[in-house]
Coordinates of C-alpha atoms in Angstrom, one line a residue:
X520 CA -30.1 27.9 -3.7
X521 CA -32.4 25.5 -1.8
X522 CA -35.8 27.0 -0.8
X523 CA -35.6 26.0 2.8
X524 CA -32.1 27.7 3.0
X525 CA -33.5 30.9 1.5
X526 CA -36.5 30.8 3.8
X527 CA -34.2 30.5 6.8
X528 CA -32.1 33.4 5.7
X529 CA -35.2 35.6 5.2
X530 CA -36.4 34.7 8.7
X531 CA -33.0 35.6 10.0
X532 CA -33.1 39.0 8.2
X533 CA -36.7 39.7 9.4
X534 CA -35.8 39.0 13.0
X535 CA -32.7 41.2 12.8
X536 CA -34.8 44.0 11.4
X537 CA -37.4 43.5 14.2
X538 CA -34.8 43.9 17.0
X539 CA -33.1 46.8 15.2
X540 CA -29.8 45.1 14.5
X541 CA -27.8 44.9 11.3
X542 CA -27.1 41.7 9.7
X543 CA -23.5 40.7 9.5
X544 CA -24.3 38.9 6.3
X545 CA -26.3 41.7 4.5
X546 CA -27.2 40.9 0.9
X547 CA -30.0 41.1 -1.6
X548 CA -32.7 38.5 -1.5
X549 CA -33.2 38.7 -5.2
X550 CA -36.3 40.9 -4.9
X551 CA -36.8 44.5 -5.8
X552 CA -34.5 46.6 -8.0
X553 CA -31.3 45.8 -6.3
X554 CA -28.6 43.3 -7.5
X555 CA -30.9 40.4 -8.2
X556 CA -29.5 36.9 -8.6
X557 CA -27.6 34.3 -6.6
X558 CA -25.4 35.8 -3.9
X559 CA -21.6 35.3 -4.0
X560 CA -20.6 32.1 -2.1
X561 CA -18.1 33.9 0.1
X562 CA -20.9 36.1 1.5
X563 CA -23.0 33.1 2.7
X564 CA -21.4 32.9 6.2
X565 CA -20.9 35.8 8.6
X566 CA -17.5 37.4 8.4
X567 CA -15.0 35.8 10.7
X568 CA -16.7 32.4 10.7
X569 CA -14.0 29.8 11.6
X570 CA -15.8 26.9 10.0
X571 CA -14.8 26.2 6.3
X572 CA -17.5 24.4 4.2
X573 CA -15.9 22.2 1.6
X574 CA -18.8 20.9 -0.4
X575 CA -21.5 18.2 -0.6
X576 CA -21.4 14.6 -1.8
X577 CA -24.7 12.7 -1.7
X578 CA -26.2 13.2 1.7
X579 CA -22.8 13.9 3.3
X580 CA -21.6 17.5 3.9
X581 CA -17.9 18.2 4.5
X582 CA -16.3 20.9 6.6
X583 CA -13.1 22.0 8.2
X584 CA -13.9 22.8 11.8
X585 CA -12.5 25.5 13.9
X586 CA -9.4 23.3 14.6
X587 CA -9.1 22.7 10.9
X588 CA -10.0 19.0 11.3
X589 CA -12.0 17.3 8.5
X590 CA -15.6 16.7 9.5
X591 CA -18.4 15.1 7.7
X592 CA -22.0 15.4 8.7
X593 CA -25.2 14.2 7.2
X594 CA -28.0 16.8 7.0
X595 CA -30.0 15.3 9.8
X596 CA -26.9 15.3 12.0
X597 CA -26.6 19.1 12.1
X598 CA -27.8 19.1 15.7
X599 CA -27.0 21.8 18.3
X600 CA -24.1 19.8 19.7
X601 CA -22.6 18.9 16.3
X602 CA -22.7 22.5 15.2
X603 CA -21.2 23.6 18.4
X604 CA -18.5 21.0 17.9
X605 CA -17.7 22.6 14.5
X606 CA -17.0 25.9 16.2
X607 CA -14.9 24.4 18.9
X608 CA -13.0 27.0 20.9
X609 CA -14.9 29.8 19.2
X610 CA -18.4 28.6 20.0
X611 CA -19.2 32.0 21.6
X612 CA -19.5 33.3 18.0
X613 CA -22.7 31.3 17.6
X614 CA -24.4 33.8 20.0
X615 CA -23.2 36.7 17.8
X616 CA -23.9 35.1 14.4
X617 CA -27.3 33.5 15.1
X618 CA -28.6 35.0 18.4
X619 CA -31.9 34.0 20.1
X620 CA -33.4 37.2 21.4
X621 CA -35.9 37.9 24.2
X622 CA -37.4 41.2 25.3
X623 CA -36.8 42.2 28.9
X624 CA -40.2 42.9 30.4
X625 CA -38.7 45.4 32.8
X626 CA -36.4 47.4 30.6
X627 CA -38.0 46.7 27.2
X628 CA -34.5 45.9 25.8
X629 CA -33.9 42.9 23.6
X630 CA -31.4 40.5 25.2
X631 CA -29.5 37.5 23.8
X632 CA -30.7 34.4 25.6
X633 CA -29.1 31.8 23.4
X634 CA -28.4 30.9 19.8
X635 CA -30.5 29.4 17.0
X636 CA -29.0 26.0 16.0
X637 CA -31.6 25.5 13.2
X638 CA -30.6 28.8 11.5
X639 CA -26.9 28.1 12.0
X640 CA -27.4 24.6 10.4
X641 CA -29.3 26.1 7.4
X642 CA -26.6 28.7 6.7
X643 CA -23.8 26.1 7.0
X644 CA -25.5 23.7 4.7
X645 CA -26.3 26.4 2.2
X646 CA -22.7 27.6 2.2
X647 CA -21.5 24.0 1.6
X648 CA -23.9 23.6 -1.3
X649 CA -22.4 26.8 -2.8
X650 CA -19.1 25.0 -3.0
X651 CA -20.7 22.2 -5.1
X652 CA -20.1 18.5 -5.2
X653 CA -16.9 17.6 -3.4
X654 CA -15.4 14.3 -2.3
X655 CA -12.3 13.7 -0.1
X656 CA -11.1 11.1 -2.5
X657 CA -7.6 12.2 -3.8
X658 CA -8.3 15.7 -2.4
X659 CA -7.4 15.2 1.3
X660 CA -3.8 14.7 2.5
X661 CA -3.3 13.8 6.1
X662 CA -0.1 13.7 8.2
X663 CA 3.1 12.7 6.4
X664 CA 5.1 13.6 3.3
X665 CA 3.5 14.2 -0.1
X666 CA 4.4 15.5 -3.5
X667 CA 2.8 18.9 -4.3
X668 CA 1.0 19.8 -7.5
X669 CA 4.2 21.4 -8.8
X670 CA 6.5 18.6 -7.8
X671 CA 7.5 20.2 -4.5
X672 CA 8.0 18.2 -1.3
X673 CA 5.1 18.8 1.2
X674 CA 5.5 17.8 4.8
X675 CA 2.3 17.8 6.7
X676 CA 3.3 17.8 10.4
X677 CA -0.2 17.8 11.8
X678 CA -0.2 21.3 13.1
X679 CA 1.6 22.9 10.2
X680 CA 2.2 22.2 6.5
X681 CA 5.7 22.7 5.3
X682 CA 6.2 23.3 1.5
X683 CA 9.7 22.9 0.1
X684 CA 10.0 24.1 -3.5
X685 CA 12.2 22.1 -5.9
X686 CA 14.2 25.2 -6.5
X687 CA 16.7 25.4 -3.7
X688 CA 17.0 29.1 -4.1
X689 CA 13.3 29.5 -3.0
X690 CA 12.9 29.3 0.7
X691 CA 10.4 26.9 2.4
X692 CA 7.1 28.3 3.4
X693 CA 4.8 27.2 6.2
X694 CA 1.0 27.1 5.9
X695 CA -1.7 26.5 8.5
X696 CA -3.6 23.2 8.1
X697 CA -6.6 23.7 5.9
X698 CA -7.1 24.4 2.2
X699 CA -3.8 24.8 0.4
X700 CA -4.2 25.3 -3.3
X701 CA -6.7 22.7 -4.6
X702 CA -6.0 20.2 -1.8
X703 CA -7.1 19.9 1.8
X704 CA -4.5 19.3 4.6
X705 CA -6.6 18.8 7.7
X706 CA -5.1 19.3 11.2
X707 CA -4.0 16.4 13.3
X708 CA -1.7 15.4 16.2
X709 CA 1.7 17.0 15.9
X710 CA 4.5 14.9 14.4
X711 CA 8.2 15.8 14.6
X712 CA 9.2 18.6 12.1
X713 CA 12.5 18.7 10.2
X714 CA 15.4 20.2 12.2
X715 CA 15.6 24.0 11.7
X716 CA 19.4 23.7 10.8
X717 CA 20.9 22.1 7.8
X718 CA 22.7 18.8 8.6
X719 CA 26.1 17.6 7.3
X720 CA 26.7 14.4 5.3
X721 CA 29.1 11.5 5.7
X722 CA 30.9 10.9 9.0
X723 CA 29.8 14.1 10.6
X724 CA 26.1 13.6 9.7
X725 CA 23.1 12.2 11.6
X726 CA 22.6 9.4 9.1
X727 CA 26.1 8.0 9.7
X728 CA 25.5 8.1 13.5
X729 CA 22.3 6.2 13.1
X730 CA 24.0 3.7 10.7
X731 CA 26.7 3.1 13.2
X732 CA 24.0 2.4 15.8
X733 CA 22.1 0.0 13.4
X734 CA 25.3 -1.9 12.7
X735 CA 25.5 -3.0 16.3
X736 CA 22.8 -5.5 15.5
X737 CA 24.0 -8.8 13.9
X738 CA 22.6 -8.5 10.4
X739 CA 22.9 -11.6 8.3
X740 CA 24.2 -9.5 5.4
X741 CA 26.2 -7.1 7.5
X742 CA 26.4 -3.5 6.4
X743 CA 24.1 -4.3 3.4
X744 CA 21.1 -4.9 5.7
X745 CA 22.0 -2.0 7.9
X746 CA 22.0 0.3 4.9
X747 CA 18.6 -1.2 3.7
X748 CA 17.2 -0.6 7.2
X749 CA 18.4 3.0 7.1
X750 CA 16.8 3.3 3.7
X751 CA 13.5 2.0 5.0
X752 CA 13.5 4.5 7.9
X753 CA 13.9 7.4 5.5
X754 CA 11.3 5.9 3.1
X755 CA 8.9 5.6 6.0
X756 CA 9.3 9.3 6.7
X757 CA 8.8 10.2 3.0
X758 CA 5.7 8.0 2.7
X759 CA 3.3 9.6 0.2
X760 CA 6.1 11.5 -1.6
X761 CA 7.5 8.2 -3.0
X762 CA 6.2 6.5 -6.2
X763 CA 7.1 3.2 -4.6
X764 CA 7.0 2.5 -0.9
X765 CA 9.2 -0.5 -0.1
X766 CA 8.1 -3.1 2.4
X767 CA 10.7 -4.6 4.9
X768 CA 10.5 -7.7 7.1
X769 CA 12.8 -8.1 10.0
X770 CA 13.2 -11.7 11.1
X771 CA 15.4 -13.5 13.6
X772 CA 15.2 -15.8 16.7
X773 CA 14.6 -14.8 20.2
X774 CA 17.3 -12.5 21.6
X775 CA 18.3 -11.0 18.3
X776 CA 17.0 -7.5 19.2
X777 CA 13.9 -7.2 17.1
X778 CA 11.9 -5.4 19.8
X779 CA 14.8 -3.1 20.6
X780 CA 15.0 -2.2 16.9
X781 CA 11.2 -1.4 16.9
X782 CA 11.8 0.9 19.9
X783 CA 14.5 2.8 18.0
X784 CA 12.2 3.2 15.0
X785 CA 9.3 4.5 17.2
X786 CA 11.6 7.1 18.8
X787 CA 12.9 8.2 15.4
X788 CA 9.5 8.7 14.0
X789 CA 7.8 10.1 17.1
X790 CA 4.8 8.6 18.9
X791 CA 2.4 10.4 16.6
X792 CA 4.6 9.8 13.5
X793 CA 4.3 6.1 13.4
X794 CA 1.4 3.5 13.6
X795 CA 2.9 0.7 15.6
X796 CA 1.1 -2.4 16.8
X797 CA 1.7 -6.0 17.8
X798 CA -1.8 -7.3 17.0
X799 CA -3.4 -5.2 14.2
X800 CA -6.0 -6.1 11.6
X801 CA -6.1 -4.7 8.1
X802 CA -9.4 -2.8 8.9
X803 CA -7.8 -1.3 12.0
X804 CA -4.8 0.0 10.1
X805 CA -7.0 1.4 7.3
X806 CA -9.3 3.2 9.7
X807 CA -6.5 4.6 11.8
X808 CA -4.5 5.9 8.9
X809 CA -7.4 7.2 6.9
X810 CA -5.7 10.0 4.9
X811 CA -2.3 9.8 6.5
X812 CA 0.9 8.6 4.8
X813 CA 2.6 7.7 8.1
X814 CA 4.8 4.5 8.3
X815 CA 3.3 1.3 9.9
X816 CA 5.4 -1.1 12.0
X817 CA 3.9 -4.5 12.9
X818 CA 5.7 -6.5 15.6
X819 CA 5.3 -10.2 16.4
X820 CA 3.8 -10.9 12.9
X821 CA 4.1 -14.7 13.6
X822 CA 2.4 -17.3 11.5
X823 CA -0.2 -19.6 13.0
X824 CA -3.5 -21.3 12.3
X825 CA -5.5 -18.5 13.9
X826 CA -3.5 -15.7 12.4
X827 CA -2.7 -16.7 8.8
X828 CA -5.8 -15.1 7.4
X829 CA -5.2 -11.8 9.2
X830 CA -1.5 -11.9 8.2
X831 CA -2.5 -12.5 4.6
X832 CA -4.7 -9.5 4.8
X833 CA -1.9 -7.4 6.2
X834 CA 0.5 -8.5 3.5
X835 CA -2.2 -7.6 0.9
X836 CA -2.5 -4.2 2.6
X837 CA 1.3 -3.7 2.3
X838 CA 1.1 -4.7 -1.4
X839 CA -1.6 -2.0 -2.0
X840 CA 0.3 0.6 0.0
X841 CA 3.6 -0.1 -1.8
X842 CA 2.3 0.9 -5.2
X843 CA -0.1 3.5 -3.8
X844 CA -3.7 2.4 -4.1
X845 CA -7.1 3.1 -2.8
X846 CA -9.0 0.5 -0.7
X847 CA -12.8 0.5 -1.0
X848 CA -14.9 -1.1 1.7
X849 CA -18.6 -1.1 2.3
X850 CA -20.0 0.2 5.6
X851 CA -22.7 -0.9 7.9
X852 CA -24.8 2.0 6.6
X853 CA -24.5 0.7 3.0
X854 CA -22.1 3.6 2.2
X855 CA -18.8 2.8 0.6
X856 CA -15.7 4.0 2.4
X857 CA -12.5 4.7 0.5
X858 CA -9.0 4.6 2.1
X859 CA -5.9 6.1 0.5
X860 CA -2.9 3.9 1.3
X861 CA 0.5 5.7 0.9
X862 CA 2.5 4.2 3.8
X863 CA 5.6 2.1 4.1
X864 CA 5.0 -1.1 6.1
X865 CA 7.6 -2.9 8.3
X866 CA 7.0 -6.4 9.8
X867 CA 9.1 -8.2 12.4
X868 CA 8.7 -11.8 13.5
X869 CA 10.7 -14.9 14.5
X870 CA 9.3 -16.7 11.5
X871 CA 7.9 -15.3 8.2
X872 CA 4.5 -16.8 7.3
X873 CA 4.1 -18.5 3.9
X874 CA 4.2 -15.8 1.2
X875 CA 3.4 -15.9 -2.4
X876 CA 6.4 -15.2 -4.6
X877 CA 4.9 -12.0 -5.9
X878 CA 4.6 -10.8 -2.2
X879 CA 8.1 -12.0 -1.2
X880 CA 9.7 -10.2 -4.2
X881 CA 8.1 -6.9 -3.1
X882 CA 9.9 -6.7 0.2
X883 CA 13.4 -6.6 1.7
X884 CA 13.9 -9.4 4.1
X885 CA 16.4 -8.4 6.8
X886 CA 17.6 -11.3 8.9
X887 CA 19.1 -11.0 12.3
X888 CA 21.5 -13.4 14.0
X889 CA 22.0 -13.8 17.7
X890 CA 23.8 -10.9 19.3
X891 CA 27.4 -11.7 20.5
X892 CA 27.6 -12.2 24.3
X893 CA 28.1 -8.9 26.1
X894 CA 27.3 -6.9 23.0
X895 CA 25.4 -3.7 23.7
X896 CA 24.5 -0.8 21.4
X897 CA 26.0 2.6 22.1
X898 CA 23.9 4.3 24.8
X899 CA 21.4 6.6 23.2
X900 CA 18.3 7.9 25.0
X901 CA 14.8 8.3 23.6
X902 CA 15.3 12.1 23.4
X903 CA 18.6 11.7 21.6
X904 CA 17.2 9.4 19.0
X905 CA 14.1 11.6 18.6
X906 CA 16.4 14.6 17.8
X907 CA 18.3 12.3 15.4
X908 CA 15.0 11.7 13.6
X909 CA 14.4 15.4 13.1
X910 CA 17.9 15.8 11.7
X911 CA 17.2 12.9 9.3
X912 CA 14.0 14.7 8.1
X913 CA 16.1 17.8 7.4
X914 CA 18.5 15.8 5.3
X915 CA 15.6 14.4 3.3
X916 CA 14.2 17.9 2.8
X917 CA 17.6 19.4 1.6
X918 CA 18.5 16.5 -0.6
X919 CA 15.1 15.9 -2.1
X920 CA 15.8 17.8 -5.4
X921 CA 18.2 15.1 -6.4
X922 CA 16.1 12.1 -5.5
X923 CA 14.8 11.4 -9.0
X924 CA 18.3 11.3 -10.5
X925 CA 19.6 9.2 -7.6
X926 CA 16.7 6.7 -7.9
X927 CA 17.3 6.3 -11.6
X928 CA 21.0 5.6 -10.9
X929 CA 20.3 2.9 -8.4
X930 CA 17.5 1.4 -10.4
X931 CA 20.0 1.0 -13.3
X932 CA 22.5 -0.6 -10.9
X933 CA 19.8 -3.1 -9.8
X934 CA 18.9 -3.8 -13.4
X935 CA 22.5 -4.7 -14.1
X936 CA 22.5 -6.9 -11.0
X937 CA 19.7 -9.0 -12.6
X938 CA 16.7 -7.5 -10.9
X939 CA 13.3 -7.3 -12.5
X940 CA 11.3 -4.0 -12.5
X941 CA 9.9 -4.9 -9.1
X942 CA 13.3 -5.5 -7.6
X943 CA 14.5 -2.2 -9.0
X944 CA 11.6 -0.5 -7.2
X945 CA 12.2 -2.1 -3.9
X946 CA 16.0 -2.1 -3.6
X947 CA 16.5 1.0 -5.8
X948 CA 14.2 3.0 -3.6
X949 CA 15.8 1.8 -0.3
X950 CA 19.3 2.6 -1.6
X951 CA 18.4 5.9 -3.1
X952 CA 16.8 7.1 0.2
X953 CA 19.8 5.9 2.2
X954 CA 22.0 7.8 -0.2
X955 CA 20.0 11.0 0.4
X956 CA 20.6 10.6 4.1
X957 CA 24.3 9.9 3.8
X958 CA 25.6 11.9 0.9
X959 CA 25.3 15.2 -1.0
X960 CA 25.7 14.0 -4.6
X961 CA 24.5 11.3 -7.0
X962 CA 26.6 8.2 -6.6
X963 CA 29.5 7.5 -9.0
X964 CA 29.7 4.5 -11.3
X965 CA 32.1 2.6 -9.0
X966 CA 29.7 2.8 -6.0
X967 CA 26.8 1.7 -8.1
X968 CA 28.6 -1.3 -9.4
X969 CA 29.5 -2.3 -5.9
X970 CA 25.9 -2.2 -4.8
X971 CA 24.8 -4.2 -7.9
X972 CA 27.3 -6.9 -6.9
X973 CA 26.3 -6.9 -3.2
X974 CA 22.6 -7.2 -4.1
X975 CA 22.8 -9.4 -7.1
X976 CA 19.4 -11.0 -7.7
X977 CA 21.0 -14.4 -8.0
X978 CA 22.0 -14.4 -4.3
X979 CA 19.0 -12.8 -2.6
X980 CA 16.8 -14.7 -0.2
X981 CA 14.0 -12.4 -1.2
X982 CA 13.9 -13.9 -4.6
X983 CA 14.1 -17.6 -3.7
X984 CA 11.3 -19.4 -5.3
X985 CA 10.4 -16.4 -7.4
X986 CA 9.0 -18.1 -10.5
X987 CA 6.4 -16.9 -13.0
X988 CA 2.8 -17.6 -12.4
X989 CA 2.6 -20.1 -15.3
X990 CA 5.7 -22.0 -14.1
X991 CA 4.3 -22.2 -10.6
X992 CA 1.0 -23.5 -12.0
X993 CA 2.7 -26.3 -14.0
X994 CA 5.0 -27.1 -11.0
X995 CA 1.9 -27.5 -8.8
X996 CA 0.5 -29.9 -11.2
X997 CA 3.6 -32.0 -11.7
X998 CA 4.4 -32.1 -7.9
X999 CA 1.0 -33.4 -7.0
X1000 CA 1.1 -36.9 -5.6
X1001 CA -1.2 -39.4 -7.4
X1002 CA -1.9 -42.9 -6.2
X1003 CA -2.3 -46.0 -8.5
X1004 CA -5.5 -47.8 -7.4
X1005 CA -4.4 -51.3 -8.4
X1006 CA -1.3 -51.4 -6.1
X1007 CA -1.5 -48.2 -4.0
X1008 CA 1.7 -46.9 -5.5
X1009 CA 2.1 -43.2 -4.9
X1010 CA 4.2 -41.0 -7.1
X1011 CA 4.1 -37.4 -8.3
X1012 CA 2.3 -36.7 -11.6
X1013 CA 5.7 -35.5 -12.9
X1014 CA 7.2 -39.0 -12.3
X1015 CA 4.1 -40.6 -13.8
X1016 CA 4.7 -38.4 -16.9
X1017 CA 8.3 -39.7 -17.0
X1018 CA 7.1 -43.3 -16.9
X1019 CA 4.4 -42.6 -19.6
X1020 CA 7.0 -41.4 -22.1
X1021 CA 9.5 -44.2 -21.3
X1022 CA 12.0 -41.9 -19.6
X1023 CA 11.7 -43.6 -16.2
X1024 CA 11.7 -47.4 -16.0
X1025 CA 11.2 -49.8 -13.2
X1026 CA 8.3 -48.1 -11.4
X1027 CA 5.4 -49.1 -13.7
X1028 CA 4.7 -49.7 -17.4
X1029 CA 3.8 -47.0 -19.8
X1030 CA 0.2 -48.1 -20.4
X1031 CA -0.5 -48.1 -16.7
X1032 CA 1.0 -44.6 -16.3
X1033 CA -1.0 -43.2 -19.3
X1034 CA -4.3 -44.5 -17.9
X1035 CA -3.5 -43.1 -14.5
X1036 CA -2.7 -39.7 -16.0
X1037 CA -6.1 -39.6 -17.7
X1038 CA -7.8 -39.9 -14.3
X1039 CA -6.0 -36.6 -13.3
X1040 CA -7.1 -34.9 -16.5
X1041 CA -3.8 -35.1 -18.4
X1042 CA -2.4 -37.4 -21.1
X1043 CA 0.6 -37.8 -23.4
X1044 CA -0.2 -36.7 -27.0
X1045 CA 2.1 -37.1 -30.0
X1046 CA 1.7 -34.7 -32.9
X1047 CA 4.0 -33.6 -35.7
X1048 CA 6.8 -35.8 -34.4
X1049 CA 6.7 -34.1 -31.0
X1050 CA 5.4 -35.2 -27.6
X1051 CA 3.1 -32.9 -25.7
X1052 CA 1.4 -33.0 -22.3
X1053 CA -2.3 -32.5 -23.0
X1054 CA -4.1 -30.7 -20.0
X1055 CA -7.9 -30.8 -20.1
X1056 CA -9.6 -27.4 -19.9
X1057 CA -12.4 -28.8 -17.7
X1058 CA -11.9 -31.9 -15.6
X1059 CA -12.9 -32.9 -12.1
X1060 CA -9.4 -34.4 -11.4
X1061 CA -7.7 -31.1 -12.2
X1062 CA -10.3 -29.2 -10.2
X1063 CA -9.3 -31.3 -7.2
X1064 CA -5.6 -30.7 -7.9
X1065 CA -6.0 -27.0 -8.1
X1066 CA -8.6 -26.6 -5.4
X1067 CA -7.8 -23.7 -2.9
X1068 CA -5.2 -22.3 -5.3
X1069 CA -5.3 -19.1 -7.5
X1070 CA -5.7 -21.5 -10.5
X1071 CA -8.9 -23.2 -9.2
X1072 CA -11.9 -24.0 -11.3
X1073 CA -15.6 -24.3 -10.8
X1074 CA -18.1 -26.9 -11.9
X1075 CA -19.2 -26.4 -15.5
X1076 CA -16.6 -23.7 -16.2
X1077 CA -13.1 -23.7 -17.8
X1078 CA -10.4 -24.1 -15.1
X1079 CA -8.3 -21.2 -14.0
X1080 CA -5.2 -23.3 -14.8
X1081 CA -5.9 -22.9 -18.5
X1082 CA -5.1 -19.2 -18.7
X1083 CA -1.9 -19.7 -16.6
X1084 CA -0.6 -22.7 -18.6
X1085 CA -1.3 -20.9 -21.9
X1086 CA 1.4 -18.3 -21.0
X1087 CA 3.9 -21.2 -21.6
X1088 CA 4.7 -22.3 -25.1
X1089 CA 1.6 -24.2 -26.0
X1090 CA -0.9 -25.3 -28.7
X1091 CA -4.7 -25.1 -28.4
X1092 CA -6.1 -28.4 -29.4
X1093 CA -9.1 -27.5 -31.6
X1094 CA -10.8 -30.9 -31.2
X1095 CA -12.1 -32.8 -28.2
X1096 CA -9.8 -35.3 -26.5
X1097 CA -10.6 -38.3 -24.4
X1098 CA -9.7 -38.1 -20.7
X1099 CA -12.3 -40.6 -19.5
X1100 CA -14.6 -37.8 -20.7
X1101 CA -14.5 -35.7 -23.8
X1102 CA -12.8 -32.3 -23.2
X1103 CA -10.9 -29.7 -25.1
X1104 CA -7.2 -29.5 -24.1
X1105 CA -4.1 -27.3 -24.0
X1106 CA -0.9 -28.9 -25.2
X1107 CA 2.3 -28.2 -23.2
X1108 CA 5.7 -29.3 -24.7
X1109 CA 6.9 -32.4 -22.9
X1110 CA 10.4 -31.0 -22.4
X1111 CA 9.0 -28.6 -19.8
X1112 CA 7.8 -31.6 -17.7
X1113 CA 10.9 -33.8 -17.7
X1114 CA 14.0 -33.4 -15.4
X1115 CA 16.5 -33.0 -18.3
X1116 CA 14.2 -31.3 -20.8
X1117 CA 13.6 -34.4 -22.9
X1118 CA 14.1 -34.3 -26.6
X1119 CA 13.8 -30.6 -27.0
X1120 CA 13.3 -29.0 -30.5
X1121 CA 16.2 -26.6 -31.4
X1122 CA 13.9 -23.6 -31.7
X1123 CA 11.2 -24.6 -29.3
X1124 CA 7.7 -25.7 -30.2
X1125 CA 5.4 -23.5 -32.2
X1126 CA 2.1 -22.6 -30.7
X1127 CA -1.1 -21.7 -32.5
X1128 CA -0.8 -18.1 -33.6
X1129 CA 2.4 -17.5 -31.4
X1130 CA 6.1 -17.7 -32.0
X1131 CA 7.9 -20.5 -30.1
X1132 CA 9.7 -19.6 -26.9
X1133 CA 11.9 -22.2 -25.2
X1134 CA 11.7 -20.3 -21.9
X1135 CA 15.5 -20.4 -21.4
X1136 CA 15.2 -17.2 -19.4
X1137 CA 12.4 -18.3 -17.1
X1138 CA 12.8 -22.1 -16.8
X1139 CA 16.5 -23.1 -16.8
X1140 CA 17.3 -26.7 -17.4
X1141 CA 18.1 -28.8 -14.4
X1142 CA 20.7 -31.6 -14.5
X1143 CA 19.3 -35.1 -15.1
X1144 CA 18.6 -37.1 -12.0
X1145 CA 19.4 -40.8 -12.0
X1146 CA 16.1 -41.6 -10.6
X1147 CA 14.3 -39.1 -12.7
X1148 CA 11.9 -38.6 -9.7
X1149 CA 9.3 -36.1 -8.6
X1150 CA 11.7 -33.6 -7.0
X1151 CA 13.7 -33.3 -10.2
X1152 CA 10.5 -32.8 -12.2
X1153 CA 9.5 -30.1 -9.7
X1154 CA 12.9 -28.4 -9.7
X1155 CA 12.8 -28.2 -13.4
X1156 CA 10.5 -25.1 -13.0
X1157 CA 12.4 -23.4 -10.1

C-alpha cells in the first residue's frame, strides 16, 4: 500500500476517534498485536460505496461510477468535482463517508460542515491500486451483441445486460451494467431490447413482413438483394457476436429510395442503437463507438477530390471492423488510444468511389434501380418498424444456438458457387443471419444449391476485377503507356513487349522496341529455349511506373514490385543484367505478358527453388486479338 494512502487513512481514523465516531471502514493499521498485514481489498472503501474501482494502468485510474459508466481519471484529476461526479446521484454519501467536522461554539457538538475531497481521493486511489494493473483493452464491452466467455449470446442494451445461454432449457438472465464475470459492461444510453415474446417464422413472422417491405424497392438482383439487405440488418444487430461482420454498399441514382431505406434501418435499430451520419470521419466513428459494437450507416458516401482520402479511411475502417480488429492511435497527450472495432458498416451513395479489389470483395454491393411510377411501400410508421426491430432481435436470440451450423452450411454452398474464403465470409454470413430471421431449422440441400446458383461468384458485380495482387502488379506494368522518343509513338508496354518478341508487326521493329523497354527497366531475355520478361529489381523507370501504388519503390532500395511479381512463376536471375544500368532482375515467363499466351511450355516454366505453376486458375487465357494491342495484353490478367 502506498505510504500517502496509509497516512491518509490514519488521519481519517484519528479524526474519527477525536470526534467520538466509529469508522465505517474499521481495520487494523498493521501495528500492535492485532491482525497485522495488508488489509483485504474489499474493506478499503466504506460499505455501500456506489463507485467500483477497476484498477490502475500507468498514471490512469479506472472506475465504474454510480451510474455504472466507465470513467478514467489521472491521479491529479481527482478533484472535488470529479470525485463528486463519480458518486453522481448519491453524492450525499460523501458527507457520511468522509465528513468535515467543526465544533459548534455554542453547544459544543461536532457538526458536519462538508466533506474531505483529499481523503476521498486517497481512499479511492488506494482501492483501485488494490485491484492491480488493469486495462480496458479486451476487457470492456459496450452496447451491442457479444459472445460470452462460455459461448453464450450477450446483449448489452445500455441499461441492462441480457445473457442467453446456448442451452435453450436454461432461461435468460438479466444483469445490471457493471462487472459481469471477468468483463466490464459499462452503462450507456438504452437501446431496444428483444421482444419479450417468442416470434414465429416464415409467413407469419416479423422477418417476412420486413422482407416484403424491402422488396418494394427496385433491387437490381430482385429478391437476392432484398435477402442480403435483411441479412445485413440482422448482422448489424448481432455485431460483436459475429466472427465476420459483412459490409454492404447500397448504390443507385437519384429517386431510387436510398435515403428512405436509411430511415427504415434507423427505425429498426433505434436512435441509440445505430451510428448514422452523412459526413463522418474515421476518427469520429472510432471515438463515438469506443467500446460499442453497434452498426454504422454512412449516407451520401460520394466520391470526390475533396472526399476520396476520407472515404478511403472509412473503407479501411470497415475492413478492420469486418474481421474484428483494434485500432491504435496516438493522442495529443502522447498517450496511445486503443479502439475495439466490432461493428457492421453500411454505405449508400449514387456512385461507389474507386475501391481496391480486396476491399470490393469484402462487401455486398446492393444496386437499386429507379422506382416504378406511382410505386409506394406499404404504409408503416416509425413506431411499427421500431417494434418490428425488437421482434427481429427476439428471433436472433431464439435461433442463435443453430447459427454455427447454419453458417457452415451456407459457407459450403458459397464454396460450391466458386467463392473464395472471403466471399464465403461475406455472403455466407449474410445468408445465415437472414436464415435465422426467417426459419427455424438449418436449410436443406436443395435450398443451399439454389443460393449457390443465385450468388455464383462468376456473375457477381462484387468480384469484377478481383485479381490477385501479383496479377494486378504485372497488369499495371503492361498497361502503362510509354512513348518512343524518336517518333513520339505512344503504346502500352504490353504492346511494346509484343513487338519486341515479333508477335506484333507493323508498329515498329524489334530492335527499337527492345531498346525502348530497357528505358522502362524491362527487357526480353532468352534462356534455356524459353523467352522471359526480365524486370529490374531497382530502376528509376520502374519507380516512376509504380509511383503512388502499393508496389512503389524508393531511391536506393529494391522496388515493392519485386515481391509482388515473384508470386508469379518466375526465376531469380543471379547475375546483373544491363538495363542502361546494371541491375539484378526477376524473370517472368513471356506467356503471361502476351494476349494469346505465346509459346507456352506444357508444364509451365520452372522457377528457382519452386515448382512451375501455369496459373490456369488465376490468369485464364484470353482469345488472341488481331491487333494484339494493349487492351488484350491488359485483359490477359483479368
